[in-house]
């Protein structure tokens, strides 16, 4: 087992201690799955002992090696458990034949595979990602496309009935452009769902009142504990890269500005750590702590050294302080998960490719236009008759 995986296993075991969970087998399974990935014909970059999809380190800051695949699957479990077992909130009707579904930034592909299990009648479920880490063994109605989401998509407009995005923070430079592309490829009446958690803005619960305690926007980050400083530094790096990391509070405006209707937001407070006395929350918090600890090494190293200009030694030293701080359950840490879905108007595009108009609106428009034309014609004919009579009377 590689050094990164060994460290991940140690942190996972520590996080799950006392919960009755065992993560050792999970890492073995992930290692075995590595032989069944679709990435065998691709070349990757290696930096500080981790593997990355892009040759230009910093463009996409997440690794794509075995520990990261494991973390993505753990992350999926945490998100699903936080939402009481739901893998989407949008009101997609089960049993609807012919559904076309797109997952942008699909990662390990686990969401697509579960959607195929839940919606076997779906015609097509596409997982799009820049990193080819999805398994070759998959349901028949699932396909993977290795593609940069910021480039043009190889699908027709109005093709998908449901478009899903999960934790793509730091991956998109222009969200107006991205949302425009999403809406163009969404069928009338279809749904977009986007979920992001605010990892850069962890907060604490007051021990006495359970009220959230957040550091103010203008806080001097050198005066706050390491894990909270880490979040602010990651946020600054995202802004410097031109690909923001703090997206959760913006999701509603993204969708409304793109013209989506019936926009609904749900915010789920997510526990980080094993401090809860509730067995379910303790289990979710333990696995959430596990996946955050495992992820911090992979995406902090590239971000701090390549974007913020830190040395690798300083980065590693600070990272250990931040991870130690994160493990401190006395701080009762939380992350907010924002889940927002919206619907494209159930309208069709007119022949001029301009404004969308429903069939009833078109009929009403035609009715008024026809009435106006009849009125105008009658007015002209009447005016002509009056003019002819006037001229006739003058000649007499």
mmCIF file of C-alpha atoms in Angstrom:
data_model
loop_
_atom_site.group_PDB
_atom_site.id
_atom_site.type_symbol
_atom_site.label_atom_id
_atom_site.label_comp_id
_atom_site.label_asym_id
_atom_site.label_seq_id
_atom_site.Cartn_x
_atom_site.Cartn_y
_atom_site.Cartn_z
ATOM 1 C CA UNK A 1 0.000 0.000 0.000
ATOM 2 C CA UNK A 2 1.357 3.429 -0.977
ATOM 3 C CA UNK A 3 2.361 5.995 1.625
ATOM 4 C CA UNK A 4 -0.720 8.156 0.909
ATOM 5 C CA UNK A 5 -2.996 5.168 1.353
ATOM 6 C CA UNK A 6 -1.275 4.120 4.581
ATOM 7 C CA UNK A 7 -1.725 7.580 6.058
ATOM 8 C CA UNK A 8 -5.354 7.602 4.917
ATOM 9 C CA UNK A 9 -5.983 4.262 6.605
ATOM 10 C CA UNK A 10 -4.487 5.528 9.882
ATOM 11 C CA UNK A 11 -6.670 8.648 9.802
ATOM 12 C CA UNK A 12 -9.772 6.677 8.884
ATOM 13 C CA UNK A 13 -9.235 4.250 11.748
ATOM 14 C CA UNK A 14 -8.733 7.146 14.155
ATOM 15 C CA UNK A 15 -11.858 8.882 12.979
ATOM 16 C CA UNK A 16 -13.981 5.734 13.285
ATOM 17 C CA UNK A 17 -12.617 4.618 16.639
ATOM 18 C CA UNK A 18 -15.495 3.836 18.952
ATOM 19 C CA UNK A 19 -18.146 3.931 16.222
ATOM 20 C CA UNK A 20 -18.208 0.212 15.393
ATOM 21 C CA UNK A 21 -17.177 0.931 11.783
ATOM 22 C CA UNK A 22 -14.239 -0.628 9.980
ATOM 23 C CA UNK A 23 -12.647 1.089 7.006
ATOM 24 C CA UNK A 24 -9.720 -1.252 6.374
ATOM 25 C CA UNK A 25 -11.697 -3.458 4.014
ATOM 26 C CA UNK A 26 -12.854 -0.416 2.056
ATOM 27 C CA UNK A 27 -9.282 0.530 1.158
ATOM 28 C CA UNK A 28 -8.527 -3.040 0.079
ATOM 29 C CA UNK A 29 -11.598 -2.982 -2.179
ATOM 30 C CA UNK A 30 -10.554 0.329 -3.690
ATOM 31 C CA UNK A 31 -7.080 -1.045 -4.339
ATOM 32 C CA UNK A 32 -8.636 -4.041 -6.095
ATOM 33 C CA UNK A 33 -10.968 -1.748 -8.070
ATOM 34 C CA UNK A 34 -7.940 0.135 -9.368
ATOM 35 C CA UNK A 35 -7.359 -2.778 -11.751
ATOM 36 C CA UNK A 36 -10.832 -2.227 -13.236
ATOM 37 C CA UNK A 37 -10.616 1.501 -13.915
ATOM 38 C CA UNK A 38 -10.954 3.063 -17.325
ATOM 39 C CA UNK A 39 -7.745 5.063 -16.821
ATOM 40 C CA UNK A 40 -5.213 2.513 -18.049
ATOM 41 C CA UNK A 41 -4.533 4.320 -21.336
ATOM 42 C CA UNK A 42 -4.090 7.819 -19.887
ATOM 43 C CA UNK A 43 -1.031 9.679 -18.712
ATOM 44 C CA UNK A 44 -1.111 11.600 -15.444
ATOM 45 C CA UNK A 45 1.018 14.011 -13.455
ATOM 46 C CA UNK A 46 2.600 13.156 -10.117
ATOM 47 C CA UNK A 47 3.316 15.753 -7.451
ATOM 48 C CA UNK A 48 4.392 15.252 -3.832
ATOM 49 C CA UNK A 49 3.558 11.563 -4.045
ATOM 50 C CA UNK A 50 -0.001 12.048 -5.388
ATOM 51 C CA UNK A 51 -1.379 11.442 -8.888
ATOM 52 C CA UNK A 52 -3.304 14.160 -10.761
ATOM 53 C CA UNK A 53 -5.309 14.115 -13.978
ATOM 54 C CA UNK A 54 -3.986 17.298 -15.581
ATOM 55 C CA UNK A 55 -0.467 17.962 -16.742
ATOM 56 C CA UNK A 56 -0.904 21.628 -15.760
ATOM 57 C CA UNK A 57 -0.983 21.301 -11.998
ATOM 58 C CA UNK A 58 -3.261 23.888 -10.462
ATOM 59 C CA UNK A 59 -5.899 23.908 -13.237
ATOM 60 C CA UNK A 60 -7.640 20.980 -11.563
ATOM 61 C CA UNK A 61 -6.411 20.724 -8.006
ATOM 62 C CA UNK A 62 -7.783 17.329 -6.905
ATOM 63 C CA UNK A 63 -5.764 14.095 -7.170
ATOM 64 C CA UNK A 64 -7.192 11.020 -8.884
ATOM 65 C CA UNK A 65 -5.329 8.139 -7.253
ATOM 66 C CA UNK A 66 -6.672 5.256 -5.158
ATOM 67 C CA UNK A 67 -6.953 7.217 -1.864
ATOM 68 C CA UNK A 68 -8.923 9.941 -3.682
ATOM 69 C CA UNK A 69 -11.291 7.414 -5.281
ATOM 70 C CA UNK A 70 -11.944 5.991 -1.834
ATOM 71 C CA UNK A 71 -12.525 9.491 -0.459
ATOM 72 C CA UNK A 72 -15.020 10.311 -3.217
ATOM 73 C CA UNK A 73 -17.032 7.205 -2.396
ATOM 74 C CA UNK A 74 -16.937 8.018 1.310
ATOM 75 C CA UNK A 75 -18.007 11.558 0.504
ATOM 76 C CA UNK A 76 -20.969 10.211 -1.473
ATOM 77 C CA UNK A 77 -21.982 8.075 1.507
ATOM 78 C CA UNK A 78 -21.781 11.084 3.854
ATOM 79 C CA UNK A 79 -23.830 13.325 1.566
ATOM 80 C CA UNK A 80 -26.481 10.662 1.041
ATOM 81 C CA UNK A 81 -26.742 9.845 4.747
ATOM 82 C CA UNK A 82 -26.982 13.561 5.585
ATOM 83 C CA UNK A 83 -30.009 13.777 3.273
ATOM 84 C CA UNK A 84 -31.665 10.719 4.844
ATOM 85 C CA UNK A 85 -30.738 8.405 2.005
ATOM 86 C CA UNK A 86 -31.757 10.653 -0.895
ATOM 87 C CA UNK A 87 -29.316 11.051 -3.766
ATOM 88 C CA UNK A 88 -31.286 13.946 -5.249
ATOM 89 C CA UNK A 89 -33.948 16.398 -4.108
ATOM 90 C CA UNK A 90 -35.412 17.360 -7.474
ATOM 91 C CA UNK A 91 -38.836 15.750 -8.074
ATOM 92 C CA UNK A 92 -37.756 13.276 -10.731
ATOM 93 C CA UNK A 93 -40.554 10.778 -11.308
ATOM 94 C CA UNK A 94 -39.573 7.134 -10.946
ATOM 95 C CA UNK A 95 -40.890 4.923 -13.718
ATOM 96 C CA UNK A 96 -40.569 7.616 -16.388
ATOM 97 C CA UNK A 97 -39.187 5.865 -19.454
ATOM 98 C CA UNK A 98 -36.645 7.548 -21.685
ATOM 99 C CA UNK A 99 -35.000 9.818 -19.094
ATOM 100 C CA UNK A 100 -31.638 11.260 -20.049
ATOM 101 C CA UNK A 101 -29.502 12.250 -17.040
ATOM 102 C CA UNK A 102 -26.130 14.018 -16.910
ATOM 103 C CA UNK A 103 -23.782 14.157 -13.914
ATOM 104 C CA UNK A 104 -21.192 16.921 -14.391
ATOM 105 C CA UNK A 105 -17.956 16.204 -12.564
ATOM 106 C CA UNK A 106 -18.965 12.617 -11.808
ATOM 107 C CA UNK A 107 -15.721 11.655 -10.058
ATOM 108 C CA UNK A 108 -15.674 7.941 -9.279
ATOM 109 C CA UNK A 109 -19.070 7.513 -10.964
ATOM 110 C CA UNK A 110 -20.788 6.225 -7.843
ATOM 111 C CA UNK A 111 -23.749 8.645 -8.136
ATOM 112 C CA UNK A 112 -24.426 7.575 -11.733
ATOM 113 C CA UNK A 113 -24.331 3.905 -10.801
ATOM 114 C CA UNK A 114 -26.755 4.431 -7.924
ATOM 115 C CA UNK A 115 -29.065 6.471 -10.171
ATOM 116 C CA UNK A 116 -29.065 3.575 -12.645
ATOM 117 C CA UNK A 117 -30.121 1.266 -9.822
ATOM 118 C CA UNK A 118 -32.878 3.652 -8.743
ATOM 119 C CA UNK A 119 -34.000 4.468 -12.317
ATOM 120 C CA UNK A 120 -33.447 1.328 -14.414
ATOM 121 C CA UNK A 121 -35.965 2.680 -16.932
ATOM 122 C CA UNK A 122 -33.738 5.685 -17.725
ATOM 123 C CA UNK A 123 -32.562 5.666 -21.327
ATOM 124 C CA UNK A 124 -29.141 7.153 -20.597
ATOM 125 C CA UNK A 125 -27.116 8.293 -17.582
ATOM 126 C CA UNK A 126 -23.925 10.117 -18.545
ATOM 127 C CA UNK A 127 -21.052 10.756 -16.153
ATOM 128 C CA UNK A 128 -18.762 13.576 -17.359
ATOM 129 C CA UNK A 129 -15.374 14.174 -15.777
ATOM 130 C CA UNK A 130 -11.900 15.343 -16.749
ATOM 131 C CA UNK A 131 -10.396 12.410 -14.847
ATOM 132 C CA UNK A 132 -10.845 8.828 -16.154
ATOM 133 C CA UNK A 133 -11.281 7.054 -12.826
ATOM 134 C CA UNK A 134 -14.688 5.463 -13.379
ATOM 135 C CA UNK A 135 -15.064 1.655 -13.384
ATOM 136 C CA UNK A 136 -15.405 -0.222 -16.662
ATOM 137 C CA UNK A 137 -18.007 -2.492 -15.100
ATOM 138 C CA UNK A 138 -21.241 -0.481 -15.016
ATOM 139 C CA UNK A 139 -24.982 -0.690 -15.705
ATOM 140 C CA UNK A 140 -25.934 -0.872 -19.378
ATOM 141 C CA UNK A 141 -27.589 2.565 -19.387
ATOM 142 C CA UNK A 142 -24.542 4.342 -17.922
ATOM 143 C CA UNK A 143 -21.763 5.812 -20.034
ATOM 144 C CA UNK A 144 -18.640 7.787 -19.139
ATOM 145 C CA UNK A 145 -17.282 10.716 -21.104
ATOM 146 C CA UNK A 146 -13.834 12.099 -20.301
ATOM 147 C CA UNK A 147 -14.378 15.748 -21.058
ATOM 148 C CA UNK A 148 -13.686 19.186 -19.587
ATOM 149 C CA UNK A 149 -17.031 20.590 -18.477
ATOM 150 C CA UNK A 150 -15.908 24.102 -19.457
ATOM 151 C CA UNK A 151 -15.548 23.095 -23.127
ATOM 152 C CA UNK A 152 -18.452 22.665 -25.556
ATOM 153 C CA UNK A 153 -20.424 19.504 -24.853
ATOM 154 C CA UNK A 154 -20.845 16.827 -27.545
ATOM 155 C CA UNK A 155 -24.610 16.630 -27.019
ATOM 156 C CA UNK A 156 -27.545 18.412 -28.669
ATOM 157 C CA UNK A 157 -29.350 21.267 -26.972
ATOM 158 C CA UNK A 158 -32.414 20.368 -24.864
ATOM 159 C CA UNK A 159 -31.119 16.795 -24.642
ATOM 160 C CA UNK A 160 -31.098 16.021 -20.898
ATOM 161 C CA UNK A 161 -34.061 15.790 -18.533
ATOM 162 C CA UNK A 162 -31.961 16.082 -15.366
ATOM 163 C CA UNK A 163 -28.507 17.656 -14.951
ATOM 164 C CA UNK A 164 -26.694 17.111 -11.664
ATOM 165 C CA UNK A 165 -23.603 18.774 -10.176
ATOM 166 C CA UNK A 166 -22.026 17.872 -6.862
ATOM 167 C CA UNK A 167 -19.008 19.513 -5.228
ATOM 168 C CA UNK A 168 -17.462 21.024 -8.341
ATOM 169 C CA UNK A 169 -16.089 23.970 -6.367
ATOM 170 C CA UNK A 170 -12.841 25.253 -7.798
ATOM 171 C CA UNK A 171 -13.505 23.740 -11.223
ATOM 172 C CA UNK A 172 -15.349 26.532 -13.071
ATOM 173 C CA UNK A 173 -14.040 29.975 -14.035
ATOM 174 C CA UNK A 174 -17.282 31.570 -15.258
ATOM 175 C CA UNK A 175 -20.518 30.400 -13.691
ATOM 176 C CA UNK A 176 -22.732 32.563 -15.911
ATOM 177 C CA UNK A 177 -21.296 30.785 -18.937
ATOM 178 C CA UNK A 178 -21.577 27.374 -17.278
ATOM 179 C CA UNK A 179 -25.187 27.884 -16.235
ATOM 180 C CA UNK A 180 -26.063 29.116 -19.726
ATOM 181 C CA UNK A 181 -24.607 25.942 -21.169
ATOM 182 C CA UNK A 182 -26.485 23.800 -18.658
ATOM 183 C CA UNK A 183 -29.819 25.458 -19.423
ATOM 184 C CA UNK A 184 -29.290 25.144 -23.184
ATOM 185 C CA UNK A 185 -28.733 21.399 -22.859
ATOM 186 C CA UNK A 186 -31.693 20.917 -20.522
ATOM 187 C CA UNK A 187 -35.021 19.834 -21.983
ATOM 188 C CA UNK A 188 -38.079 22.051 -21.323
ATOM 189 C CA UNK A 189 -39.521 21.051 -17.955
ATOM 190 C CA UNK A 190 -36.233 19.428 -16.921
ATOM 191 C CA UNK A 191 -34.386 19.981 -13.642
ATOM 192 C CA UNK A 192 -30.921 21.132 -12.601
ATOM 193 C CA UNK A 193 -29.656 20.167 -9.145
ATOM 194 C CA UNK A 194 -26.424 21.494 -7.659
ATOM 195 C CA UNK A 195 -24.976 20.744 -4.235
ATOM 196 C CA UNK A 196 -21.927 22.249 -2.561
ATOM 197 C CA UNK A 197 -20.683 22.267 1.006
ATOM 198 C CA UNK A 198 -18.898 25.257 2.491
ATOM 199 C CA UNK A 199 -15.652 23.573 3.505
ATOM 200 C CA UNK A 200 -13.838 26.922 3.456
ATOM 201 C CA UNK A 201 -16.252 28.215 6.081
ATOM 202 C CA UNK A 202 -16.381 25.606 8.825
ATOM 203 C CA UNK A 203 -18.025 26.857 11.993
ATOM 204 C CA UNK A 204 -18.557 25.748 15.581
ATOM 205 C CA UNK A 205 -21.630 25.034 17.678
ATOM 206 C CA UNK A 206 -21.848 26.728 21.034
ATOM 207 C CA UNK A 207 -21.584 24.054 23.805
ATOM 208 C CA UNK A 208 -24.376 25.700 25.803
ATOM 209 C CA UNK A 209 -26.905 26.742 23.161
ATOM 210 C CA UNK A 210 -25.971 24.839 19.981
ATOM 211 C CA UNK A 211 -26.017 28.188 18.169
ATOM 212 C CA UNK A 212 -23.593 28.556 15.239
ATOM 213 C CA UNK A 213 -20.422 30.498 15.987
ATOM 214 C CA UNK A 214 -18.813 31.859 12.835
ATOM 215 C CA UNK A 215 -15.767 34.038 12.411
ATOM 216 C CA UNK A 216 -16.574 37.438 10.868
ATOM 217 C CA UNK A 217 -15.770 38.183 7.237
ATOM 218 C CA UNK A 218 -12.971 40.629 8.106
ATOM 219 C CA UNK A 219 -11.294 38.522 10.795
ATOM 220 C CA UNK A 220 -7.499 38.531 10.932
ATOM 221 C CA UNK A 221 -6.883 34.938 9.820
ATOM 222 C CA UNK A 222 -3.596 34.832 11.744
ATOM 223 C CA UNK A 223 -5.593 35.010 14.993
ATOM 224 C CA UNK A 224 -7.944 32.056 14.380
ATOM 225 C CA UNK A 225 -7.323 28.309 14.898
ATOM 226 C CA UNK A 226 -5.403 26.498 12.119
ATOM 227 C CA UNK A 227 -8.346 24.659 10.535
ATOM 228 C CA UNK A 228 -10.357 27.866 10.162
ATOM 229 C CA UNK A 229 -7.297 29.684 8.837
ATOM 230 C CA UNK A 230 -6.813 26.833 6.367
ATOM 231 C CA UNK A 231 -10.343 27.383 5.053
ATOM 232 C CA UNK A 232 -9.822 31.106 4.505
ATOM 233 C CA UNK A 233 -6.493 30.474 2.748
ATOM 234 C CA UNK A 234 -8.118 27.898 0.452
ATOM 235 C CA UNK A 235 -10.849 30.416 -0.306
ATOM 236 C CA UNK A 236 -8.256 33.087 -1.159
ATOM 237 C CA UNK A 237 -6.434 30.637 -3.417
ATOM 238 C CA UNK A 238 -9.640 29.829 -5.284
ATOM 239 C CA UNK A 239 -10.225 33.513 -5.961
ATOM 240 C CA UNK A 240 -6.606 33.924 -7.088
ATOM 241 C CA UNK A 241 -6.986 30.970 -9.481
ATOM 242 C CA UNK A 242 -10.176 32.482 -10.877
ATOM 243 C CA UNK A 243 -12.119 29.378 -9.854
ATOM 244 C CA UNK A 244 -13.927 30.120 -6.576
ATOM 245 C CA UNK A 245 -14.321 27.477 -3.897
ATOM 246 C CA UNK A 246 -17.037 29.093 -1.767
ATOM 247 C CA UNK A 247 -20.144 28.378 -3.879
ATOM 248 C CA UNK A 248 -22.898 27.123 -1.561
ATOM 249 C CA UNK A 249 -24.553 30.480 -0.729
ATOM 250 C CA UNK A 250 -24.474 31.469 -4.429
ATOM 251 C CA UNK A 251 -26.317 28.483 -5.905
ATOM 252 C CA UNK A 252 -29.783 30.041 -5.729
ATOM 253 C CA UNK A 253 -28.649 33.165 -7.588
ATOM 254 C CA UNK A 254 -26.809 31.016 -10.159
ATOM 255 C CA UNK A 255 -30.037 29.259 -11.060
ATOM 256 C CA UNK A 256 -32.359 32.250 -10.928
ATOM 257 C CA UNK A 257 -29.992 34.371 -13.006
ATOM 258 C CA UNK A 258 -29.945 31.575 -15.581
ATOM 259 C CA UNK A 259 -33.731 31.796 -15.900
ATOM 260 C CA UNK A 260 -34.664 28.639 -14.025
ATOM 261 C CA UNK A 261 -38.010 28.546 -12.256
ATOM 262 C CA UNK A 262 -39.358 26.893 -9.083
ATOM 263 C CA UNK A 263 -35.920 27.170 -7.443
ATOM 264 C CA UNK A 264 -35.787 25.348 -4.097
ATOM 265 C CA UNK A 265 -32.923 25.401 -1.585
ATOM 266 C CA UNK A 266 -32.252 23.076 1.334
ATOM 267 C CA UNK A 267 -29.380 23.634 3.776
ATOM 268 C CA UNK A 268 -28.140 20.645 5.767
ATOM 269 C CA UNK A 269 -25.779 21.228 8.721
ATOM 270 C CA UNK A 270 -23.137 18.481 8.553
ATOM 271 C CA UNK A 271 -21.239 17.367 11.632
ATOM 272 C CA UNK A 272 -17.460 16.930 11.373
ATOM 273 C CA UNK A 273 -16.100 14.586 14.041
ATOM 274 C CA UNK A 274 -17.388 12.116 16.588
ATOM 275 C CA UNK A 275 -18.589 14.543 19.262
ATOM 276 C CA UNK A 276 -22.349 13.920 18.930
ATOM 277 C CA UNK A 277 -24.133 11.641 21.378
ATOM 278 C CA UNK A 278 -26.628 10.652 18.667
ATOM 279 C CA UNK A 279 -25.432 7.333 17.130
ATOM 280 C CA UNK A 280 -26.512 8.247 13.588
ATOM 281 C CA UNK A 281 -24.916 11.709 13.689
ATOM 282 C CA UNK A 282 -21.797 10.244 15.297
ATOM 283 C CA UNK A 283 -21.426 7.773 12.442
ATOM 284 C CA UNK A 284 -21.980 10.450 9.775
ATOM 285 C CA UNK A 285 -19.609 12.811 11.558
ATOM 286 C CA UNK A 286 -16.916 10.146 11.848
ATOM 287 C CA UNK A 287 -16.991 9.306 8.160
ATOM 288 C CA UNK A 288 -17.197 12.974 7.242
ATOM 289 C CA UNK A 289 -14.101 13.669 9.329
ATOM 290 C CA UNK A 290 -12.395 10.742 7.642
ATOM 291 C CA UNK A 291 -13.035 11.950 4.103
ATOM 292 C CA UNK A 292 -12.111 15.575 4.863
ATOM 293 C CA UNK A 293 -8.827 14.538 6.499
ATOM 294 C CA UNK A 294 -7.995 12.302 3.582
ATOM 295 C CA UNK A 295 -8.873 15.007 1.063
ATOM 296 C CA UNK A 296 -6.987 17.857 2.717
ATOM 297 C CA UNK A 297 -3.558 16.493 1.845
ATOM 298 C CA UNK A 298 -4.363 16.021 -1.827
ATOM 299 C CA UNK A 299 -5.849 19.382 -2.623
ATOM 300 C CA UNK A 300 -3.940 21.524 -0.110
ATOM 301 C CA UNK A 301 -0.465 20.625 -1.341
ATOM 302 C CA UNK A 302 -1.014 21.739 -4.933
ATOM 303 C CA UNK A 303 -3.064 24.794 -3.931
ATOM 304 C CA UNK A 304 -0.652 26.168 -1.345
ATOM 305 C CA UNK A 305 2.555 25.519 -3.275
ATOM 306 C CA UNK A 306 1.412 26.306 -6.834
ATOM 307 C CA UNK A 307 -1.078 29.109 -6.131
ATOM 308 C CA UNK A 308 -0.131 30.705 -2.810
ATOM 309 C CA UNK A 309 3.610 30.219 -3.277
ATOM 310 C CA UNK A 310 4.291 28.336 -0.041
ATOM 311 C CA UNK A 311 7.192 25.922 0.241
ATOM 312 C CA UNK A 312 6.349 22.229 0.447
ATOM 313 C CA UNK A 313 7.866 22.071 3.933
ATOM 314 C CA UNK A 314 5.774 24.984 5.245
ATOM 315 C CA UNK A 315 2.669 23.545 3.590
ATOM 316 C CA UNK A 316 3.132 20.139 5.204
ATOM 317 C CA UNK A 317 3.828 21.664 8.614
ATOM 318 C CA UNK A 318 0.747 23.882 8.498
ATOM 319 C CA UNK A 319 -1.378 21.045 7.122
ATOM 320 C CA UNK A 320 -0.503 18.843 10.096
ATOM 321 C CA UNK A 321 -1.555 21.641 12.472
ATOM 322 C CA UNK A 322 -4.844 22.114 10.612
ATOM 323 C CA UNK A 323 -5.611 18.370 10.592
ATOM 324 C CA UNK A 324 -4.816 18.098 14.296
ATOM 325 C CA UNK A 325 -7.156 21.007 14.938
ATOM 326 C CA UNK A 326 -9.884 19.371 12.840
ATOM 327 C CA UNK A 327 -9.665 16.202 14.963
ATOM 328 C CA UNK A 328 -10.315 18.232 18.140
ATOM 329 C CA UNK A 329 -13.919 17.317 18.949
ATOM 330 C CA UNK A 330 -14.185 19.938 21.692
ATOM 331 C CA UNK A 331 -14.744 22.579 18.991
ATOM 332 C CA UNK A 332 -17.934 20.811 17.684
ATOM 333 C CA UNK A 333 -17.258 21.679 14.039
ATOM 334 C CA UNK A 334 -19.922 21.870 11.340
ATOM 335 C CA UNK A 335 -20.161 22.405 7.568
ATOM 336 C CA UNK A 336 -23.274 23.611 5.738
ATOM 337 C CA UNK A 337 -24.364 21.566 2.717
ATOM 338 C CA UNK A 338 -26.385 23.617 0.210
ATOM 339 C CA UNK A 339 -28.636 21.679 -2.180
ATOM 340 C CA UNK A 340 -30.503 23.725 -4.803
ATOM 341 C CA UNK A 341 -32.652 22.600 -7.695
ATOM 342 C CA UNK A 342 -34.544 24.537 -10.328
ATOM 343 C CA UNK A 343 -36.698 23.780 -13.344
ATOM 344 C CA UNK A 344 -36.469 24.954 -16.926
ATOM 345 C CA UNK A 345 -39.687 26.466 -18.182
ATOM 346 C CA UNK A 346 -41.900 23.832 -19.769
ATOM 347 C CA UNK A 347 -41.914 25.748 -23.031
ATOM 348 C CA UNK A 348 -40.695 25.230 -26.541
ATOM 349 C CA UNK A 349 -38.466 27.438 -28.641
ATOM 350 C CA UNK A 350 -40.147 29.361 -31.468
ATOM 351 C CA UNK A 351 -38.994 28.987 -35.072
ATOM 352 C CA UNK A 352 -36.837 32.103 -34.887
ATOM 353 C CA UNK A 353 -34.734 30.578 -32.097
ATOM 354 C CA UNK A 354 -35.519 33.482 -29.819
ATOM 355 C CA UNK A 355 -37.846 33.756 -26.833
ATOM 356 C CA UNK A 356 -39.406 30.579 -25.556
ATOM 357 C CA UNK A 357 -43.180 30.516 -25.914
ATOM 358 C CA UNK A 358 -45.706 27.905 -24.833
ATOM 359 C CA UNK A 359 -48.298 26.617 -27.289
ATOM 360 C CA UNK A 360 -51.049 28.478 -25.403
ATOM 361 C CA UNK A 361 -49.037 31.713 -25.523
ATOM 362 C CA UNK A 362 -48.466 31.227 -29.240
ATOM 363 C CA UNK A 363 -52.179 30.643 -29.802
ATOM 364 C CA UNK A 364 -53.078 33.748 -27.809
ATOM 365 C CA UNK A 365 -50.476 35.774 -29.684
ATOM 366 C CA UNK A 366 -51.894 34.515 -32.990
ATOM 367 C CA UNK A 367 -55.417 35.342 -31.872
ATOM 368 C CA UNK A 368 -54.498 38.936 -31.021
ATOM 369 C CA UNK A 369 -52.434 39.316 -34.194
ATOM 370 C CA UNK A 370 -55.284 37.990 -36.314
ATOM 371 C CA UNK A 371 -57.780 40.276 -34.643
ATOM 372 C CA UNK A 372 -55.483 43.249 -35.167
ATOM 373 C CA UNK A 373 -55.053 42.382 -38.836
ATOM 374 C CA UNK A 374 -58.805 42.062 -39.358
ATOM 375 C CA UNK A 375 -59.349 45.390 -37.602
ATOM 376 C CA UNK A 376 -56.640 47.116 -39.650
ATOM 377 C CA UNK A 377 -57.985 45.711 -42.902
ATOM 378 C CA UNK A 378 -61.491 46.833 -42.039
ATOM 379 C CA UNK A 379 -60.254 50.269 -41.097
ATOM 380 C CA UNK A 380 -58.393 50.678 -44.394
ATOM 381 C CA UNK A 381 -61.327 49.501 -46.475
ATOM 382 C CA UNK A 382 -63.694 51.799 -44.597
ATOM 383 C CA UNK A 383 -61.343 54.722 -45.050
ATOM 384 C CA UNK A 384 -61.064 54.012 -48.767
ATOM 385 C CA UNK A 385 -64.860 53.955 -49.135
ATOM 386 C CA UNK A 386 -65.213 57.307 -47.327
ATOM 387 C CA UNK A 387 -62.508 58.873 -49.551
ATOM 388 C CA UNK A 388 -64.182 57.647 -52.751
ATOM 389 C CA UNK A 389 -67.584 59.027 -51.664
ATOM 390 C CA UNK A 390 -65.985 62.385 -50.774
ATOM 391 C CA UNK A 391 -64.280 62.678 -54.159
ATOM 392 C CA UNK A 392 -67.498 61.728 -55.925
ATOM 393 C CA UNK A 393 -69.447 64.443 -54.113
ATOM 394 C CA UNK A 394 -66.830 67.109 -54.997
ATOM 395 C CA UNK A 395 -67.092 66.311 -58.718
ATOM 396 C CA UNK A 396 -70.821 66.990 -58.563
#
